[in-house]
Coordinates of C-alpha atoms in Angstrom, one line a residue:
M1 CA 42.1 108.4 18.3
S2 CA 39.4 108.6 21.0
D3 CA 36.0 110.0 20.1
N4 CA 36.3 112.0 23.3
I5 CA 39.1 114.2 22.0
R6 CA 37.5 117.7 22.0
S7 CA 39.5 119.3 19.2
K8 CA 37.4 117.3 16.8
V9 CA 34.9 120.1 16.9
V10 CA 37.1 122.1 14.5
T11 CA 36.7 119.5 11.8
Q12 CA 32.9 119.0 12.0
G13 CA 31.0 120.5 9.1
V14 CA 31.1 123.7 7.2
Q15 CA 29.9 125.6 10.3
R16 CA 33.3 125.2 11.7
A17 CA 35.1 127.0 8.9
P18 CA 35.5 130.2 11.0
N19 CA 37.2 128.1 13.8
R20 CA 39.6 126.6 11.3
A21 CA 40.3 130.0 9.7
M22 CA 41.4 131.4 13.0
L23 CA 43.6 128.3 13.6
R24 CA 45.2 128.6 10.2
A25 CA 46.4 132.1 11.1
V26 CA 48.4 130.6 14.0
G27 CA 50.0 127.9 11.8
F28 CA 47.5 125.0 11.4
Q29 CA 47.6 123.2 8.1
D30 CA 44.9 120.9 6.6
Q31 CA 46.5 117.8 8.2
D32 CA 46.6 119.4 11.6
F33 CA 42.9 119.7 12.2
T34 CA 42.6 116.0 13.3
K35 CA 45.4 116.3 15.8
P36 CA 44.9 116.9 19.5
I37 CA 45.2 120.5 20.6
V38 CA 47.5 120.7 23.7
G39 CA 47.5 123.8 25.9
L40 CA 51.0 124.8 27.0
A41 CA 50.5 127.0 30.1
N42 CA 53.8 128.9 30.4
G43 CA 54.6 130.6 33.6
Y44 CA 57.6 132.4 32.1
S45 CA 58.4 135.7 33.8
T46 CA 61.5 137.8 34.7
I47 CA 59.8 138.8 37.9
T48 CA 61.6 136.1 39.8
P49 CA 64.5 133.7 39.2
C50 CA 62.1 130.8 39.8
N51 CA 60.4 131.5 36.4
M52 CA 63.1 133.2 34.3
G53 CA 64.2 129.9 32.7
L54 CA 60.7 128.6 31.9
N55 CA 60.4 129.9 28.3
D56 CA 63.3 127.7 27.2
L57 CA 61.5 124.7 28.8
A58 CA 58.3 125.7 27.1
K59 CA 59.9 125.8 23.7
R60 CA 61.4 122.3 24.3
A61 CA 58.0 121.1 25.4
E62 CA 56.4 122.7 22.4
A63 CA 58.8 120.8 20.1
G64 CA 58.0 117.6 21.9
I65 CA 54.2 118.1 21.5
K66 CA 54.7 118.6 17.7
E67 CA 57.0 115.6 17.5
A68 CA 54.4 113.4 19.2
G69 CA 51.8 114.4 16.5
A70 CA 49.8 117.0 18.4
M71 CA 49.3 120.8 18.1
P72 CA 50.6 123.0 20.9
Q73 CA 48.9 126.2 21.8
M74 CA 51.0 128.3 24.2
F75 CA 49.6 130.9 26.6
G76 CA 50.9 132.7 29.6
T77 CA 50.1 132.6 33.3
I78 CA 51.2 135.0 36.0
T79 CA 53.4 134.6 39.1
V80 CA 54.2 136.5 42.3
S81 CA 57.6 136.1 43.7
D82 CA 57.2 135.3 47.4
G83 CA 60.8 136.0 48.1
I84 CA 60.6 139.5 46.6
S85 CA 57.2 140.4 48.0
M86 CA 58.0 138.9 51.5
G87 CA 57.4 141.4 54.3
T88 CA 55.5 143.8 52.1
E89 CA 51.9 144.5 51.3
G90 CA 52.5 142.8 48.0
M91 CA 52.8 139.4 49.8
K92 CA 49.0 139.6 50.3
Y93 CA 48.7 138.8 46.6
S94 CA 50.8 135.6 46.8
L95 CA 48.2 133.1 47.8
V96 CA 45.6 135.0 45.8
S97 CA 47.8 134.3 42.7
R98 CA 47.2 130.5 43.2
E99 CA 43.5 131.2 42.4
V100 CA 44.3 133.6 39.6
I101 CA 46.6 131.0 38.0
A102 CA 44.0 128.2 38.4
D103 CA 41.3 130.4 36.9
A104 CA 43.5 131.5 34.0
I105 CA 44.5 128.0 33.0
E106 CA 40.9 126.7 33.3
T107 CA 39.6 129.7 31.3
A108 CA 42.2 129.3 28.5
C109 CA 41.9 125.5 28.2
N110 CA 38.1 125.2 28.4
G111 CA 37.5 128.4 26.4
Q112 CA 39.5 126.9 23.5
S113 CA 38.4 123.3 24.0
M114 CA 41.9 122.0 24.5
D115 CA 42.4 118.2 24.6
G116 CA 45.1 118.4 27.3
V117 CA 47.5 120.7 29.0
L118 CA 51.1 120.8 29.9
A119 CA 51.7 123.4 32.7
I120 CA 55.2 124.8 33.4
G121 CA 55.8 126.7 36.6
G122 CA 58.5 127.6 39.1
C123 CA 57.5 129.8 42.0
D124 CA 55.5 128.5 44.9
K125 CA 51.9 129.1 43.8
N126 CA 52.5 128.1 40.2
M127 CA 52.3 124.4 41.1
P128 CA 49.1 124.3 43.2
G129 CA 47.5 126.9 40.9
A130 CA 48.1 124.7 37.9
M131 CA 47.0 121.5 39.7
I132 CA 43.8 123.1 40.9
A133 CA 42.9 123.9 37.3
I134 CA 43.9 120.4 36.1
A135 CA 41.7 118.9 38.8
R136 CA 38.7 121.1 37.8
M137 CA 39.0 120.4 34.1
N138 CA 39.8 116.7 34.2
I139 CA 41.6 116.7 30.9
P140 CA 44.9 114.8 30.4
A141 CA 47.6 116.9 32.0
I142 CA 51.2 116.9 33.1
F143 CA 53.2 119.4 35.2
V144 CA 56.7 120.4 34.4
Y145 CA 58.7 122.0 37.2
G146 CA 61.1 124.8 36.2
G147 CA 63.7 123.4 38.5
T148 CA 65.6 124.3 41.6
I149 CA 68.2 127.0 42.0
K150 CA 71.8 125.9 42.7
P151 CA 73.1 126.9 46.2
G152 CA 74.9 130.1 46.7
H153 CA 78.2 130.1 48.6
Y154 CA 79.9 132.3 51.1
N155 CA 82.5 131.7 53.8
G156 CA 82.4 127.9 53.2
Q157 CA 78.6 127.6 53.6
D158 CA 75.8 126.8 51.1
L159 CA 73.3 129.7 51.0
T160 CA 69.7 130.0 50.1
V161 CA 67.3 133.0 50.0
V162 CA 66.5 132.2 53.7
S163 CA 70.1 132.9 54.5
A164 CA 69.5 136.5 53.6
F165 CA 66.4 136.8 55.8
E166 CA 68.3 135.2 58.7
A167 CA 71.3 137.5 58.2
V168 CA 69.0 140.5 58.8
G169 CA 68.2 139.1 62.2
Q170 CA 71.9 138.3 62.9
H171 CA 72.8 141.9 61.9
S172 CA 70.1 143.4 64.2
A173 CA 71.4 141.3 67.0
G174 CA 75.0 142.5 66.4
K175 CA 76.2 139.0 65.4
I176 CA 77.4 140.1 61.9
D177 CA 78.4 143.5 60.5
E178 CA 76.9 145.2 57.5
A179 CA 79.7 144.0 55.2
Q180 CA 78.9 140.4 56.1
L181 CA 75.1 141.0 55.6
M182 CA 75.8 142.4 52.1
A183 CA 78.0 139.5 51.3
V184 CA 75.2 137.0 52.1
E185 CA 72.8 139.1 50.1
R186 CA 75.1 139.1 47.0
N187 CA 75.8 135.4 47.1
A188 CA 72.5 133.8 48.2
C189 CA 70.8 133.4 44.8
P190 CA 73.3 132.7 42.0
G191 CA 71.0 132.2 39.1
A192 CA 67.7 130.7 37.7
G193 CA 65.6 128.4 39.6
S194 CA 63.3 128.1 42.6
C195 CA 64.5 128.5 46.2
G196 CA 66.9 125.7 46.9
G197 CA 66.0 124.1 50.2
M198 CA 63.0 121.9 50.8
F199 CA 60.8 125.0 50.9
T200 CA 57.4 125.3 49.3
A201 CA 58.3 125.1 45.6
N202 CA 60.5 122.0 46.0
T203 CA 58.0 120.5 48.3
M204 CA 55.1 120.9 45.9
S205 CA 57.2 119.7 42.9
S206 CA 58.1 116.6 44.9
A207 CA 54.4 116.0 45.8
F208 CA 53.4 116.2 42.2
E209 CA 56.1 113.7 41.2
V210 CA 54.9 111.4 44.0
M211 CA 51.2 111.8 42.8
G212 CA 52.2 110.7 39.3
M213 CA 51.5 114.1 37.7
S214 CA 55.2 114.8 36.8
L215 CA 58.0 112.5 35.6
P216 CA 60.3 110.7 37.9
Y217 CA 63.3 112.7 39.1
S218 CA 62.0 115.9 37.6
S219 CA 61.1 117.6 40.9
T220 CA 64.7 117.9 42.1
M221 CA 66.6 118.8 38.9
A222 CA 68.5 122.1 38.8
A223 CA 66.9 124.7 36.5
E224 CA 70.1 125.4 34.6
D225 CA 71.0 121.7 33.9
A226 CA 70.5 120.2 30.5
E227 CA 68.5 117.3 32.0
K228 CA 65.7 119.7 33.0
A229 CA 65.0 120.7 29.4
D230 CA 65.3 117.1 28.3
S231 CA 62.7 116.2 30.9
A232 CA 60.3 119.0 29.7
E233 CA 60.4 117.5 26.2
Q234 CA 59.9 114.0 27.5
S235 CA 56.9 115.2 29.5
A236 CA 55.3 116.4 26.3
L237 CA 55.7 113.0 24.7
V238 CA 54.1 111.3 27.7
L239 CA 51.2 113.8 27.8
V240 CA 50.3 113.3 24.1
E241 CA 50.2 109.5 24.7
A242 CA 48.0 110.1 27.8
I243 CA 45.6 112.2 25.5
R244 CA 45.4 109.3 23.0
N245 CA 44.7 106.9 25.9
Q246 CA 42.3 109.4 27.6
L247 CA 44.2 108.9 30.9
L248 CA 42.5 111.6 33.1
P249 CA 43.5 113.4 36.3
K250 CA 40.6 111.7 38.2
Q251 CA 42.3 108.4 37.5
I252 CA 45.6 109.6 39.0
L253 CA 44.7 112.2 41.7
T254 CA 43.0 109.6 43.9
R255 CA 42.9 109.3 47.7
K256 CA 45.8 107.0 47.4
A257 CA 47.8 109.6 45.5
F258 CA 47.2 112.2 48.2
E259 CA 48.2 109.8 50.9
N260 CA 51.4 109.0 49.0
A261 CA 52.2 112.7 48.7
I262 CA 51.6 113.4 52.4
A263 CA 53.9 110.4 53.3
V264 CA 56.7 111.7 51.2
I265 CA 56.3 115.3 52.4
M266 CA 56.7 114.0 55.9
A267 CA 59.8 112.0 54.9
I268 CA 61.6 114.9 53.2
G269 CA 60.7 117.5 55.8
G270 CA 58.5 119.6 53.5
S271 CA 56.7 122.9 53.8
T272 CA 53.7 123.7 56.0
N273 CA 52.2 125.2 52.8
A274 CA 51.8 121.7 51.4
V275 CA 48.9 121.1 53.9
L276 CA 47.0 124.1 52.5
H277 CA 47.7 123.3 48.9
L278 CA 46.9 119.6 49.0
L279 CA 43.6 120.3 50.8
A280 CA 42.7 122.8 48.0
I281 CA 43.6 120.3 45.2
A282 CA 41.7 117.5 46.9
H283 CA 38.7 119.8 47.0
S284 CA 38.9 120.5 43.3
I285 CA 39.2 116.9 42.3
G286 CA 36.5 115.7 44.7
V287 CA 38.7 113.6 47.1
E288 CA 37.9 113.8 50.8
L289 CA 40.9 115.0 52.7
S290 CA 41.2 116.7 56.1
L291 CA 43.8 118.1 58.5
D292 CA 43.4 114.9 60.5
D293 CA 44.7 112.8 57.7
F294 CA 48.0 114.7 57.9
E295 CA 48.3 113.9 61.6
T296 CA 47.4 110.2 61.0
I297 CA 50.1 109.8 58.3
R298 CA 52.7 111.9 60.3
A299 CA 52.6 109.4 63.1
K300 CA 53.6 106.6 60.8
V301 CA 56.3 108.2 58.7
P302 CA 59.9 109.1 59.8
V303 CA 61.8 112.1 58.5
L304 CA 64.5 110.5 56.3
C305 CA 66.1 113.6 54.6
D306 CA 68.5 116.1 56.1
L307 CA 67.3 119.1 54.1
K308 CA 67.1 122.9 54.7
P309 CA 65.5 124.9 56.3
S310 CA 66.2 123.0 59.5
G311 CA 68.7 120.5 58.0
K312 CA 72.0 120.6 56.1
Y313 CA 71.4 120.0 52.4
V314 CA 69.5 121.5 49.5
A315 CA 67.4 119.9 46.7
T316 CA 70.3 119.5 44.3
D317 CA 72.0 117.3 47.0
L318 CA 68.8 115.2 47.3
H319 CA 68.8 114.8 43.5
R320 CA 72.4 113.4 43.5
A321 CA 71.5 111.1 46.3
G322 CA 68.7 109.4 44.4
G323 CA 65.9 112.0 44.4
I324 CA 62.3 111.5 45.2
P325 CA 62.2 108.0 43.7
Q326 CA 64.7 106.8 46.3
V327 CA 62.6 108.2 49.1
M328 CA 59.5 106.7 47.6
K329 CA 61.1 103.2 47.3
I330 CA 62.1 103.2 51.0
L331 CA 58.5 104.1 52.0
L332 CA 57.1 101.6 49.5
V333 CA 59.1 98.6 50.9
H334 CA 58.0 99.5 54.4
G335 CA 54.3 99.6 53.6
L336 CA 53.8 103.4 53.7
L337 CA 53.1 104.0 50.0
H338 CA 50.3 102.8 47.8
G339 CA 52.2 101.0 45.0
D340 CA 49.1 100.5 42.9
A341 CA 48.4 104.2 42.5
L342 CA 48.5 105.2 38.8
T343 CA 50.9 107.7 37.2
I344 CA 50.7 109.9 34.0
S345 CA 52.9 107.4 32.2
G346 CA 50.2 104.7 32.6
K347 CA 52.4 102.7 35.0
T348 CA 51.7 102.2 38.6
V349 CA 54.0 103.7 41.3
A350 CA 55.4 100.2 42.0
E351 CA 56.2 99.7 38.3
V352 CA 57.9 103.1 38.2
L353 CA 60.0 102.3 41.2
A354 CA 60.8 98.7 40.2
D355 CA 64.5 99.2 39.6
I356 CA 65.2 101.7 42.4
P357 CA 67.3 100.2 45.3
E358 CA 65.4 99.5 48.5
E359 CA 68.1 101.3 50.6
P360 CA 69.9 104.6 49.8
A361 CA 73.5 104.7 48.8
T362 CA 76.0 104.5 51.7
D363 CA 78.3 107.2 50.3
Q364 CA 75.8 110.0 51.1
D365 CA 73.9 111.2 54.1
V366 CA 71.2 113.3 52.5
I367 CA 68.7 110.4 52.6
R368 CA 68.9 108.3 55.7
P369 CA 68.2 104.5 55.7
W370 CA 65.0 103.4 57.4
D371 CA 66.7 102.2 60.6
N372 CA 68.5 105.5 61.1
P373 CA 66.0 108.4 60.5
I374 CA 66.5 112.0 61.5
Y375 CA 63.3 111.9 63.4
A376 CA 61.1 108.9 64.2
Q377 CA 57.9 110.7 63.1
G378 CA 56.9 113.3 60.6
H379 CA 57.5 117.0 61.2
L380 CA 54.2 118.6 60.3
A381 CA 51.8 118.4 63.2
I382 CA 48.1 119.5 63.5
L383 CA 47.5 121.3 66.7
K384 CA 44.1 121.9 68.2
G385 CA 42.7 123.6 71.3
N386 CA 40.6 126.6 72.2
L387 CA 43.0 128.8 70.2
A388 CA 42.5 126.7 67.1
T389 CA 39.3 124.7 67.2
E390 CA 39.5 123.9 63.5
G391 CA 43.2 123.3 63.7
A392 CA 46.6 124.8 63.1
V393 CA 49.8 123.6 61.4
A394 CA 53.2 123.4 63.1
K395 CA 56.7 122.2 62.2
I396 CA 57.7 120.3 65.3
T397 CA 61.1 118.8 64.4
G398 CA 64.4 120.7 64.4
V399 CA 63.5 122.5 67.6
K400 CA 65.1 121.9 71.0
K401 CA 62.0 122.9 72.9
A402 CA 58.7 121.6 71.6
Q403 CA 56.6 123.0 74.4
I404 CA 56.3 126.6 75.7
T405 CA 54.0 128.5 78.0
G406 CA 54.6 132.2 78.0
P407 CA 53.0 135.6 77.9
A408 CA 51.4 136.7 74.7
R409 CA 53.0 139.5 72.7
V410 CA 50.1 140.6 70.4
F411 CA 50.6 142.3 67.0
E412 CA 47.9 143.2 64.5
S413 CA 50.2 142.8 61.5
E414 CA 53.4 141.3 60.4
E415 CA 55.1 144.7 60.1
A416 CA 54.4 145.6 63.7
C417 CA 55.8 142.2 64.8
L418 CA 59.0 142.5 62.8
K419 CA 59.6 146.0 64.1
A420 CA 59.4 144.8 67.7
I421 CA 61.8 141.9 67.0
L422 CA 64.4 144.0 65.4
A423 CA 64.1 146.5 68.2
G424 CA 64.9 143.8 70.7
Q425 CA 61.5 144.0 72.4
I426 CA 60.9 140.2 72.2
K427 CA 62.4 138.2 75.0
A428 CA 63.0 134.5 75.7
G429 CA 59.8 132.8 76.8
D430 CA 57.5 135.1 74.9
V431 CA 54.8 133.8 72.6
V432 CA 54.3 136.1 69.7
V433 CA 50.8 136.4 68.3
V434 CA 50.4 137.8 64.7
R435 CA 46.8 138.1 63.8
Y436 CA 44.4 139.5 61.2
E437 CA 46.8 138.0 58.6
G438 CA 44.5 135.1 57.6
P439 CA 42.8 134.4 54.2
K440 CA 40.0 136.9 54.9
G441 CA 41.7 139.2 57.4
G442 CA 44.9 140.0 55.5
P443 CA 43.5 139.4 53.1
G444 CA 45.7 136.8 51.4
M445 CA 47.3 135.0 54.4
R446 CA 50.8 136.4 54.1
E447 CA 53.8 134.3 55.0
M448 CA 55.8 135.3 58.1
L449 CA 59.4 134.5 56.9
A450 CA 60.7 137.9 57.9
P451 CA 59.7 137.7 61.6
T452 CA 60.6 134.0 62.0
S453 CA 64.0 134.5 60.3
A454 CA 64.6 137.6 62.5
I455 CA 63.8 135.5 65.6
I456 CA 66.2 132.8 64.4
G457 CA 68.9 135.3 63.6
A458 CA 68.6 136.9 67.0
G459 CA 69.2 133.5 68.6
L460 CA 65.7 133.2 70.0
G461 CA 64.5 130.3 67.8
D462 CA 64.5 127.8 70.7
S463 CA 63.0 130.1 73.3
V464 CA 60.3 132.1 71.6
G465 CA 57.0 130.8 70.2
L466 CA 55.0 132.4 67.4
I467 CA 51.5 131.7 66.3
T468 CA 49.5 133.3 63.5
D469 CA 46.4 132.9 61.3
G470 CA 48.7 133.7 58.4
R471 CA 51.2 131.3 56.8
F472 CA 54.9 130.5 57.0
S473 CA 57.4 130.3 54.2
G474 CA 58.7 126.9 53.4
G475 CA 61.9 128.3 54.7
T476 CA 60.6 128.8 58.2
Y477 CA 61.6 126.7 61.1
G478 CA 61.4 127.1 64.9
L479 CA 58.6 126.8 67.4
V480 CA 56.0 128.4 65.1
V481 CA 52.3 127.6 64.5
G482 CA 50.5 128.9 61.5
H483 CA 47.1 128.5 59.7
V484 CA 45.4 129.1 63.0
A485 CA 41.6 128.6 62.3
P486 CA 39.1 130.1 62.7
E487 CA 41.1 133.2 61.9
A488 CA 40.8 136.5 63.7
A489 CA 38.8 138.2 61.0
V490 CA 35.8 135.9 61.6
G491 CA 36.0 136.0 65.3
G492 CA 38.4 133.1 66.0
T493 CA 39.9 132.9 69.5
I494 CA 43.1 134.3 68.2
A495 CA 41.2 137.6 67.9
L496 CA 40.4 137.6 71.6
V497 CA 44.0 137.2 72.9
E498 CA 45.2 140.1 75.1
E499 CA 48.8 141.2 75.8
G500 CA 50.2 139.2 78.6
D501 CA 47.7 136.3 78.4
L502 CA 49.5 133.0 79.0
I503 CA 49.5 130.8 75.9
T504 CA 50.7 127.2 75.7
I505 CA 52.1 125.6 72.6
D506 CA 52.5 121.9 73.3
A507 CA 53.7 120.1 70.1
P508 CA 53.9 116.6 71.7
A509 CA 50.3 116.9 72.9
R510 CA 49.2 118.6 69.6
S511 CA 47.7 121.4 71.7
L512 CA 47.4 125.2 71.3
Q513 CA 45.7 126.7 74.2
L514 CA 44.8 130.2 75.6
N515 CA 45.0 129.8 79.3
I516 CA 42.0 131.8 80.5
S517 CA 38.7 130.7 81.9
E518 CA 35.8 129.8 79.6
A519 CA 33.7 132.5 81.2
E520 CA 36.4 135.1 80.4
L521 CA 36.7 133.8 76.9
E522 CA 33.0 134.0 76.3
Q523 CA 32.9 137.5 77.7
R524 CA 35.6 138.7 75.3
R525 CA 33.8 136.9 72.5
A526 CA 30.5 138.7 73.2
S527 CA 32.2 142.1 73.0
W528 CA 34.4 141.4 69.9
Q529 CA 33.6 143.4 66.8
P530 CA 34.9 142.6 63.3
K531 CA 37.3 145.0 61.7
K532 CA 36.5 147.0 58.6
P533 CA 38.0 145.3 55.5
H534 CA 41.4 146.6 54.4
Y535 CA 40.3 146.5 50.7
T536 CA 36.8 147.3 49.3
T537 CA 37.6 147.0 45.6
G538 CA 39.8 145.0 43.4
V539 CA 41.1 141.4 43.5
L540 CA 41.9 141.4 47.2
A541 CA 38.4 142.5 48.1
K542 CA 36.9 139.9 45.8
Y543 CA 39.2 137.2 47.4
A544 CA 38.3 138.2 50.9
K545 CA 34.6 137.8 50.1
L546 CA 35.0 134.3 48.5
V547 CA 37.8 132.6 50.4
S548 CA 37.2 129.7 52.8
S549 CA 39.0 128.8 56.0
S550 CA 42.6 127.7 55.8
S551 CA 41.5 124.5 57.5
V552 CA 39.8 123.4 54.2
G553 CA 42.5 124.8 51.9
A554 CA 41.5 128.5 51.6
V555 CA 39.6 127.8 48.4
T556 CA 37.5 130.3 46.5
D557 CA 35.1 128.0 44.7

């Protein structure tokens, strides 16, 4: 066993007797004091279906840690359900929870001198929160995803939680009646697991599998299937071996790993939130990564998977079609993946993928072959211009019209915007501006799933643009631009937009432009005054003081 294993402190000399006494109370025997102590960060919660099955996985992982000759120490972490808090003031706590989770895991593991950590999470911020902590601590670690929800069914269609949000817009537009709306609501989420499309949770679980911090195939397994629990136990065995070999996150979370993750996210049509989270994780591990890197890789990588929100299938369909390893193998053989990147198993990416076919199976159309992609280039574009000098993030595929110039319809909050959409006040050709929803301004950078889904439901998805300094749900699609930086709260140009100003969103040109003269813009800037903060005490006030720009990951350290 390596001399670096930190739990050895509990065996060193009589002065450690009190440490050992405390550990005896939680089940340690004499022979256990030379074993690695493994933290088991358990995100179990009944707050959300994403996390309601995690305790069963944690118990299987706990058994695996013991079987492998280590001592598990389980502790809890929090979660906020984005789907439940969406459209409410509570959504301001969602991105904040990423930092709370990271701080909690770091505090527990470092406070108790743990030798490694197995983190289990389900909802969107569990994954980046855990990985930020893992990156900070640099102790052997593995992430276990709680698994995806199985699709709901109604009227011959697969449903996800986004179906319910879109049904609200359809109802307000008179396209469905209340009985149909309620039928969608009752059938959208049939059980445990994270939102079923290639939304944020499944995007980040896929990224972690690609980066080598989770086991192959684990990112697309259904939460309720037996293989998910088996994978959790296997993850524990792999982690204990990594502890013995002192295989550290800094050896795995390299620049090559981040580039691999970005490539696969482009190929699967992943969430815009992945940009924010990967920037934050890279910051924590000390890897240089910028918005421009996403644009560089986007230009090289086609969209190969036909997945919701803009596509047809859900994550369980991707799993049956070969999962993330199949997507990785296609990219590897075409020179778009670093095969020499290391994984938590000690094998390289190329070694892990050695037995995977170079082309997807012909009896499915979830994963397209290289010569027949859904789109020739990736879907997450970085837009810049006088409205976003630091940058903004847009999904540019799945829309019929990738360029719009229209009058600004300006709203100071998500609620005001949604009210106008549902009242039929937004018309084709408008560019909706939702501001003061950024990391500092919200605070918390709320997601805009309710407004964007209402626009889609009203049939305006191809004719209305929307820009915001807030975020979008992984379930969002349409001509929408988020993460606009600098944000309104710090005097970014988005704060200076006036009702009726012409705004151009030009996805092919990667441009986001307010069409007024430079002189007029500077005059408005000179007269702009910051707004008083919404919160002066508590976690949101603390977050607003600490958080950085979304263009560098909205980090707090």
